[in-house]
């Protein structure tokens, strides 16, 4: 008999906590740092070890499940049928290396393309954000309230400063007026953390020109569960099998930014 969502969830919570403990014990040790696509695209032995840790656990307990992981030890996935775990072993690797904070483990679990379980673990603060679709979002067991509407002028919006560079995916002539009109902007360097900050109301929106599925798979389940909206910059649904621009926000605010600043995606 296939495992229930509750069973999968119990293991996922246990494994993410165990993975967090492994990351914490790595702090005093010397990291092995290498680069991937460019000199600032960093990866460490810990990113790789944590991804392999999840894969071993999942393969052993749930051999029929598929795994999509950033570091490439999982399966090559062409469709989202069955149960698929989408894993970022360390989201915010640059912060992990330079700051030993502002990073998280992100695990999204999808069934036939629908997000069922999301876990984002802020290892340093020992804060586990968790959602089971339809059952609400919690932080260390405490329920998070639904997101309430808020206007642009009272909002804090997370965005990476790269927007000042000419970028076809995120034209600066669209973003400059938004930056002018919002209460404040922030940039934390971890998409998963930025997602849980939207879910927990610490910030009101997050806009970014390019993310991979493992950066947002868990976070969007939480935001949508709380009544927030997750799309690309044109207001279209996100595709979990490729890179996307990502725009998540409180209800109302998402519609206002899309209409007034992103011109309903007509650019
Ligand atoms: C990165 C972080 C960062 C975002 C990048 C991601 P990584 O993930 O989420 O905030 O701007 O696009 O690649 O590589 O640290 O897992
Ligand atoms: Ca990376
Ligand atoms: Ca990431
Ligand atoms: Ca990563």
mmCIF file of C-alpha atoms and ligand atoms in Angstrom:
data_model
loop_
_atom_site.group_PDB
_atom_site.id
_atom_site.type_symbol
_atom_site.label_atom_id
_atom_site.label_comp_id
_atom_site.label_asym_id
_atom_site.label_seq_id
_atom_site.Cartn_x
_atom_site.Cartn_y
_atom_site.Cartn_z
ATOM 1 C CA UNK A 1 0.000 0.000 0.000
ATOM 2 C CA UNK A 2 1.427 3.430 -0.867
ATOM 3 C CA UNK A 3 2.453 5.618 2.066
ATOM 4 C CA UNK A 4 -0.005 8.277 3.223
ATOM 5 C CA UNK A 5 0.847 11.984 3.211
ATOM 6 C CA UNK A 6 0.931 11.815 7.028
ATOM 7 C CA UNK A 7 3.519 9.030 6.963
ATOM 8 C CA UNK A 8 5.658 10.853 4.420
ATOM 9 C CA UNK A 9 5.372 14.024 6.492
ATOM 10 C CA UNK A 10 6.544 12.305 9.678
ATOM 11 C CA UNK A 11 9.706 11.079 7.970
ATOM 12 C CA UNK A 12 10.318 14.372 6.175
ATOM 13 C CA UNK A 13 10.219 16.284 9.484
ATOM 14 C CA UNK A 14 12.543 13.806 11.157
ATOM 15 C CA UNK A 15 15.046 13.871 8.274
ATOM 16 C CA UNK A 16 15.140 17.648 7.896
ATOM 17 C CA UNK A 17 15.881 18.027 11.620
ATOM 18 C CA UNK A 18 18.623 15.419 11.358
ATOM 19 C CA UNK A 19 20.051 17.192 8.290
ATOM 20 C CA UNK A 20 20.034 20.472 10.223
ATOM 21 C CA UNK A 21 21.981 18.858 13.038
ATOM 22 C CA UNK A 22 24.552 17.634 10.515
ATOM 23 C CA UNK A 23 24.924 21.190 9.191
ATOM 24 C CA UNK A 24 25.349 22.588 12.703
ATOM 25 C CA UNK A 25 28.067 20.077 13.534
ATOM 26 C CA UNK A 26 29.882 21.045 10.314
ATOM 27 C CA UNK A 27 30.395 24.650 11.482
ATOM 28 C CA UNK A 28 33.735 24.183 13.241
ATOM 29 C CA UNK A 29 35.095 22.071 10.363
ATOM 30 C CA UNK A 30 36.832 23.386 7.251
ATOM 31 C CA UNK A 31 34.555 23.531 4.238
ATOM 32 C CA UNK A 32 35.528 22.244 0.851
ATOM 33 C CA UNK A 33 34.279 25.008 -1.483
ATOM 34 C CA UNK A 34 34.097 24.704 -5.270
ATOM 35 C CA UNK A 35 32.391 26.715 -8.015
ATOM 36 C CA UNK A 36 29.784 25.646 -10.546
ATOM 37 C CA UNK A 37 28.549 27.817 -13.454
ATOM 38 C CA UNK A 38 30.568 30.942 -12.502
ATOM 39 C CA UNK A 39 33.035 32.128 -9.795
ATOM 40 C CA UNK A 40 30.159 33.259 -7.517
ATOM 41 C CA UNK A 41 28.111 30.090 -7.953
ATOM 42 C CA UNK A 42 29.441 28.235 -4.923
ATOM 43 C CA UNK A 43 28.888 24.739 -3.613
ATOM 44 C CA UNK A 44 30.386 22.999 -0.592
ATOM 45 C CA UNK A 45 30.887 19.410 0.468
ATOM 46 C CA UNK A 46 28.084 19.995 2.993
ATOM 47 C CA UNK A 47 25.522 20.928 0.276
ATOM 48 C CA UNK A 48 26.438 17.669 -1.446
ATOM 49 C CA UNK A 49 26.452 15.569 1.717
ATOM 50 C CA UNK A 50 23.050 16.846 2.837
ATOM 51 C CA UNK A 51 21.474 16.140 -0.559
ATOM 52 C CA UNK A 52 22.912 12.614 -0.515
ATOM 53 C CA UNK A 53 21.638 12.149 3.049
ATOM 54 C CA UNK A 54 18.049 12.868 1.945
ATOM 55 C CA UNK A 55 18.357 10.694 -1.136
ATOM 56 C CA UNK A 56 19.594 7.689 0.851
ATOM 57 C CA UNK A 57 16.773 8.068 3.376
ATOM 58 C CA UNK A 58 14.056 8.510 0.734
ATOM 59 C CA UNK A 59 15.316 5.668 -1.464
ATOM 60 C CA UNK A 60 15.450 3.338 1.503
ATOM 61 C CA UNK A 61 12.006 4.176 2.920
ATOM 62 C CA UNK A 62 10.082 5.227 -0.204
ATOM 63 C CA UNK A 63 11.834 3.582 -3.190
ATOM 64 C CA UNK A 64 8.982 4.477 -5.559
ATOM 65 C CA UNK A 65 9.333 8.230 -4.930
ATOM 66 C CA UNK A 66 11.328 10.474 -7.293
ATOM 67 C CA UNK A 67 13.787 13.146 -6.185
ATOM 68 C CA UNK A 68 14.795 16.421 -7.820
ATOM 69 C CA UNK A 69 17.776 17.970 -6.040
ATOM 70 C CA UNK A 70 19.944 20.984 -6.828
ATOM 71 C CA UNK A 71 23.252 19.158 -6.603
ATOM 72 C CA UNK A 72 22.188 16.561 -9.136
ATOM 73 C CA UNK A 73 22.310 13.343 -7.079
ATOM 74 C CA UNK A 74 18.590 12.765 -7.556
ATOM 75 C CA UNK A 75 16.640 11.629 -10.596
ATOM 76 C CA UNK A 76 16.337 13.426 -13.907
ATOM 77 C CA UNK A 77 12.708 14.387 -13.863
ATOM 78 C CA UNK A 78 10.704 15.119 -16.992
ATOM 79 C CA UNK A 79 7.232 14.994 -15.513
ATOM 80 C CA UNK A 80 5.711 15.376 -12.088
ATOM 81 C CA UNK A 81 3.786 12.120 -11.863
ATOM 82 C CA UNK A 82 3.658 10.225 -8.573
ATOM 83 C CA UNK A 83 5.408 11.597 -5.497
ATOM 84 C CA UNK A 84 8.351 13.909 -6.207
ATOM 85 C CA UNK A 85 10.595 15.375 -3.517
ATOM 86 C CA UNK A 86 12.129 18.693 -4.611
ATOM 87 C CA UNK A 87 15.150 19.410 -2.431
ATOM 88 C CA UNK A 88 17.537 22.279 -1.911
ATOM 89 C CA UNK A 89 20.011 20.933 0.671
ATOM 90 C CA UNK A 90 21.282 24.434 1.470
ATOM 91 C CA UNK A 91 19.462 27.423 0.043
ATOM 92 C CA UNK A 92 21.737 30.418 0.503
ATOM 93 C CA UNK A 93 25.080 28.666 0.104
ATOM 94 C CA UNK A 94 26.902 31.990 -0.176
ATOM 95 C CA UNK A 95 25.470 33.027 3.201
ATOM 96 C CA UNK A 96 26.298 29.609 4.650
ATOM 97 C CA UNK A 97 29.936 30.055 3.619
ATOM 98 C CA UNK A 98 30.376 33.750 4.439
ATOM 99 C CA UNK A 99 27.981 34.269 7.345
ATOM 100 C CA UNK A 100 27.022 30.866 8.820
ATOM 101 C CA UNK A 101 23.437 32.197 8.886
ATOM 102 C CA UNK A 102 20.629 33.291 6.549
ATOM 103 C CA UNK A 103 20.361 29.927 4.839
ATOM 104 C CA UNK A 104 17.831 27.097 5.027
ATOM 105 C CA UNK A 105 17.082 23.554 3.959
ATOM 106 C CA UNK A 106 14.075 23.459 1.627
ATOM 107 C CA UNK A 107 11.995 20.372 0.857
ATOM 108 C CA UNK A 108 8.788 20.435 -1.204
ATOM 109 C CA UNK A 109 6.835 17.217 -1.735
ATOM 110 C CA UNK A 110 4.479 17.052 -4.723
ATOM 111 C CA UNK A 111 1.929 14.449 -5.737
ATOM 112 C CA UNK A 112 1.076 14.429 -9.450
ATOM 113 C CA UNK A 113 2.176 18.081 -9.639
ATOM 114 C CA UNK A 114 0.235 19.326 -6.597
ATOM 115 C CA UNK A 115 2.203 20.615 -3.610
ATOM 116 C CA UNK A 116 1.295 18.513 -0.568
ATOM 117 C CA UNK A 117 4.049 19.091 2.005
ATOM 118 C CA UNK A 118 6.563 21.890 2.403
ATOM 119 C CA UNK A 119 9.385 22.199 4.916
ATOM 120 C CA UNK A 120 11.861 25.031 5.259
ATOM 121 C CA UNK A 121 14.326 24.739 8.118
ATOM 122 C CA UNK A 122 16.243 27.764 9.328
ATOM 123 C CA UNK A 123 18.975 25.667 10.870
ATOM 124 C CA UNK A 124 20.760 28.391 12.838
ATOM 125 C CA UNK A 125 17.613 29.665 14.553
ATOM 126 C CA UNK A 126 16.182 26.121 14.832
ATOM 127 C CA UNK A 127 12.963 27.346 13.180
ATOM 128 C CA UNK A 128 11.051 24.766 11.171
ATOM 129 C CA UNK A 129 8.368 26.146 8.869
ATOM 130 C CA UNK A 130 5.979 23.457 7.798
ATOM 131 C CA UNK A 131 2.853 22.996 5.721
ATOM 132 C CA UNK A 132 0.606 20.124 4.834
ATOM 133 C CA UNK A 133 -1.795 21.320 2.159
ATOM 134 C CA UNK A 134 -5.186 22.003 3.682
ATOM 135 C CA UNK A 135 -3.917 21.809 7.270
ATOM 136 C CA UNK A 136 -2.257 25.196 7.649
ATOM 137 C CA UNK A 137 1.305 26.434 8.093
ATOM 138 C CA UNK A 138 3.231 26.222 11.345
ATOM 139 C CA UNK A 139 6.519 27.519 12.683
ATOM 140 C CA UNK A 140 7.877 25.134 15.349
ATOM 141 C CA UNK A 141 4.322 23.875 15.796
ATOM 142 C CA UNK A 142 2.695 27.337 16.160
ATOM 143 C CA UNK A 143 0.063 28.094 13.517
ATOM 144 C CA UNK A 144 0.765 31.078 11.268
ATOM 145 C CA UNK A 145 -2.234 33.352 10.589
ATOM 146 C CA UNK A 146 -3.658 33.865 7.111
ATOM 147 C CA UNK A 147 -2.120 36.716 5.153
ATOM 148 C CA UNK A 148 -4.042 39.956 5.087
ATOM 149 C CA UNK A 149 -4.187 42.513 2.321
ATOM 150 C CA UNK A 150 -1.748 45.417 2.380
ATOM 151 C CA UNK A 151 -1.077 48.294 -0.039
ATOM 152 C CA UNK A 152 2.210 49.011 -1.793
ATOM 153 C CA UNK A 153 2.992 52.096 0.289
ATOM 154 C CA UNK A 154 2.951 50.077 3.557
ATOM 155 C CA UNK A 155 4.877 47.120 2.161
ATOM 156 C CA UNK A 156 8.371 45.743 2.521
ATOM 157 C CA UNK A 157 9.407 43.973 -0.667
ATOM 158 C CA UNK A 158 12.388 41.629 -0.956
ATOM 159 C CA UNK A 159 14.369 41.858 -4.178
ATOM 160 C CA UNK A 160 17.959 41.272 -5.173
ATOM 161 C CA UNK A 161 19.957 44.444 -6.003
ATOM 162 C CA UNK A 162 20.807 42.861 -9.376
ATOM 163 C CA UNK A 163 17.633 44.551 -10.629
ATOM 164 C CA UNK A 164 19.689 47.760 -11.161
ATOM 165 C CA UNK A 165 21.610 45.947 -13.893
ATOM 166 C CA UNK A 166 19.843 45.846 -17.225
ATOM 167 C CA UNK A 167 17.912 42.628 -17.134
ATOM 168 C CA UNK A 168 15.447 41.493 -19.738
ATOM 169 C CA UNK A 169 13.668 39.304 -17.202
ATOM 170 C CA UNK A 170 13.115 42.189 -14.811
ATOM 171 C CA UNK A 171 13.314 45.570 -16.590
ATOM 172 C CA UNK A 172 14.544 48.322 -14.288
ATOM 173 C CA UNK A 173 12.119 50.874 -15.727
ATOM 174 C CA UNK A 174 9.368 48.729 -14.193
ATOM 175 C CA UNK A 175 11.069 48.130 -10.869
ATOM 176 C CA UNK A 176 12.393 51.653 -10.175
ATOM 177 C CA UNK A 177 8.880 53.107 -9.577
ATOM 178 C CA UNK A 178 8.060 50.159 -7.308
ATOM 179 C CA UNK A 179 11.238 50.696 -5.279
ATOM 180 C CA UNK A 180 10.285 54.369 -4.973
ATOM 181 C CA UNK A 181 6.725 53.655 -3.809
ATOM 182 C CA UNK A 182 7.208 50.822 -1.285
ATOM 183 C CA UNK A 183 7.951 51.381 2.394
ATOM 184 C CA UNK A 184 11.236 49.480 2.124
ATOM 185 C CA UNK A 185 13.189 46.815 0.265
ATOM 186 C CA UNK A 186 15.226 43.903 1.627
ATOM 187 C CA UNK A 187 17.520 41.235 0.256
ATOM 188 C CA UNK A 188 18.355 38.170 2.334
ATOM 189 C CA UNK A 189 20.183 35.980 -0.180
ATOM 190 C CA UNK A 190 18.075 32.868 0.350
ATOM 191 C CA UNK A 191 14.916 32.439 -1.691
ATOM 192 C CA UNK A 192 13.547 29.892 0.794
ATOM 193 C CA UNK A 193 14.024 32.319 3.688
ATOM 194 C CA UNK A 194 12.430 35.110 1.668
ATOM 195 C CA UNK A 195 9.466 32.812 1.039
ATOM 196 C CA UNK A 196 8.990 32.023 4.738
ATOM 197 C CA UNK A 197 9.330 35.709 5.543
ATOM 198 C CA UNK A 198 6.401 36.357 3.196
ATOM 199 C CA UNK A 199 4.478 33.461 4.775
ATOM 200 C CA UNK A 200 5.120 34.753 8.297
ATOM 201 C CA UNK A 201 4.386 38.400 7.416
ATOM 202 C CA UNK A 202 7.916 39.695 8.114
ATOM 203 C CA UNK A 203 7.931 40.983 4.561
ATOM 204 C CA UNK A 204 5.011 41.451 2.175
ATOM 205 C CA UNK A 205 6.353 40.338 -1.213
ATOM 206 C CA UNK A 206 9.415 38.837 -2.899
ATOM 207 C CA UNK A 207 10.324 39.470 -6.519
ATOM 208 C CA UNK A 208 13.189 37.783 -8.321
ATOM 209 C CA UNK A 209 14.101 37.311 -11.987
ATOM 210 C CA UNK A 210 15.263 33.699 -11.900
ATOM 211 C CA UNK A 211 14.870 30.757 -9.556
ATOM 212 C CA UNK A 212 15.083 27.001 -9.947
ATOM 213 C CA UNK A 213 12.284 24.692 -8.766
ATOM 214 C CA UNK A 214 14.165 23.673 -5.582
ATOM 215 C CA UNK A 215 14.396 27.351 -4.531
ATOM 216 C CA UNK A 216 10.622 27.831 -4.389
ATOM 217 C CA UNK A 217 8.970 24.360 -4.338
ATOM 218 C CA UNK A 218 8.360 24.353 -0.566
ATOM 219 C CA UNK A 219 7.808 28.081 -0.083
ATOM 220 C CA UNK A 220 4.985 28.491 -2.572
ATOM 221 C CA UNK A 221 2.944 25.739 -0.891
ATOM 222 C CA UNK A 222 3.149 27.697 2.385
ATOM 223 C CA UNK A 223 2.314 31.066 0.828
ATOM 224 C CA UNK A 224 -0.660 29.717 -1.113
ATOM 225 C CA UNK A 225 -1.930 27.845 1.949
ATOM 226 C CA UNK A 226 -2.084 31.181 3.809
ATOM 227 C CA UNK A 227 -3.981 32.962 1.010
ATOM 228 C CA UNK A 228 -0.917 34.544 -0.636
ATOM 229 C CA UNK A 229 -0.262 34.418 -4.377
ATOM 230 C CA UNK A 230 2.692 32.815 -6.203
ATOM 231 C CA UNK A 231 3.281 33.380 -9.931
ATOM 232 C CA UNK A 232 6.023 34.416 -12.303
ATOM 233 C CA UNK A 233 6.578 38.128 -13.048
ATOM 234 C CA UNK A 234 3.926 38.021 -15.746
ATOM 235 C CA UNK A 235 1.342 36.669 -13.342
ATOM 236 C CA UNK A 236 1.448 33.182 -14.891
ATOM 237 C CA UNK A 237 1.614 29.888 -12.946
ATOM 238 C CA UNK A 238 5.072 28.650 -11.947
ATOM 239 C CA UNK A 239 6.554 25.643 -13.746
ATOM 240 C CA UNK A 240 8.234 23.175 -11.375
ATOM 241 C CA UNK A 241 10.301 21.611 -14.123
ATOM 242 C CA UNK A 242 12.262 24.691 -15.226
ATOM 243 C CA UNK A 243 13.671 28.059 -14.159
ATOM 244 C CA UNK A 244 11.089 30.787 -13.561
ATOM 245 C CA UNK A 245 10.936 34.417 -12.580
ATOM 246 C CA UNK A 246 9.119 34.408 -9.251
ATOM 247 C CA UNK A 247 6.737 36.896 -7.644
ATOM 248 C CA UNK A 248 5.076 35.989 -4.348
ATOM 249 C CA UNK A 249 2.995 38.383 -2.283
ATOM 250 C CA UNK A 250 0.126 38.937 0.077
ATOM 251 C CA UNK A 251 -3.302 38.839 -1.577
ATOM 252 C CA UNK A 252 -4.289 42.234 -2.994
ATOM 253 C CA UNK A 253 -0.673 43.392 -3.015
ATOM 254 C CA UNK A 254 0.145 40.819 -5.681
ATOM 255 C CA UNK A 255 -2.647 42.122 -7.875
ATOM 256 C CA UNK A 256 -1.693 45.784 -7.253
ATOM 257 C CA UNK A 257 1.995 45.285 -8.111
ATOM 258 C CA UNK A 258 1.145 43.208 -11.155
ATOM 259 C CA UNK A 259 -1.320 45.782 -12.471
ATOM 260 C CA UNK A 260 0.463 49.047 -11.621
ATOM 261 C CA UNK A 261 4.140 48.131 -11.950
ATOM 262 C CA UNK A 262 4.465 44.918 -13.896
ATOM 263 C CA UNK A 263 1.742 46.086 -16.332
ATOM 264 C CA UNK A 264 -0.096 42.767 -16.089
ATOM 265 C CA UNK A 265 2.918 41.123 -17.702
ATOM 266 C CA UNK A 266 2.543 43.075 -20.969
ATOM 267 C CA UNK A 267 6.262 43.763 -21.541
HETATM 268 C C1 LIG B 1 20.293 30.795 -4.384
HETATM 269 C C2 LIG B 1 19.603 31.643 -3.350
HETATM 270 C C3 LIG B 1 19.584 33.091 -3.773
HETATM 271 C C4 LIG B 1 18.944 33.281 -5.127
HETATM 272 C C5 LIG B 1 19.656 32.413 -6.155
HETATM 273 C C6 LIG B 1 19.642 30.947 -5.714
HETATM 274 P P1 LIG B 1 21.547 28.545 -3.577
HETATM 275 O O1 LIG B 1 20.245 29.427 -4.013
HETATM 276 O O2 LIG B 1 18.264 31.235 -3.142
HETATM 277 O O3 LIG B 1 18.883 33.874 -2.850
HETATM 278 O O4 LIG B 1 19.015 34.629 -5.513
HETATM 279 O O5 LIG B 1 19.014 32.546 -7.393
HETATM 280 O O6 LIG B 1 20.322 30.169 -6.657
HETATM 281 O O7 LIG B 1 22.394 28.349 -4.795
HETATM 282 O O8 LIG B 1 22.230 29.252 -2.487
HETATM 283 O O9 LIG B 1 20.896 27.265 -3.163
HETATM 284 CA CA1 LIG B 2 23.518 26.748 -5.548
HETATM 285 CA CA1 LIG B 3 18.702 27.558 -3.821
HETATM 286 CA CA1 LIG B 4 21.382 25.190 -2.770
#
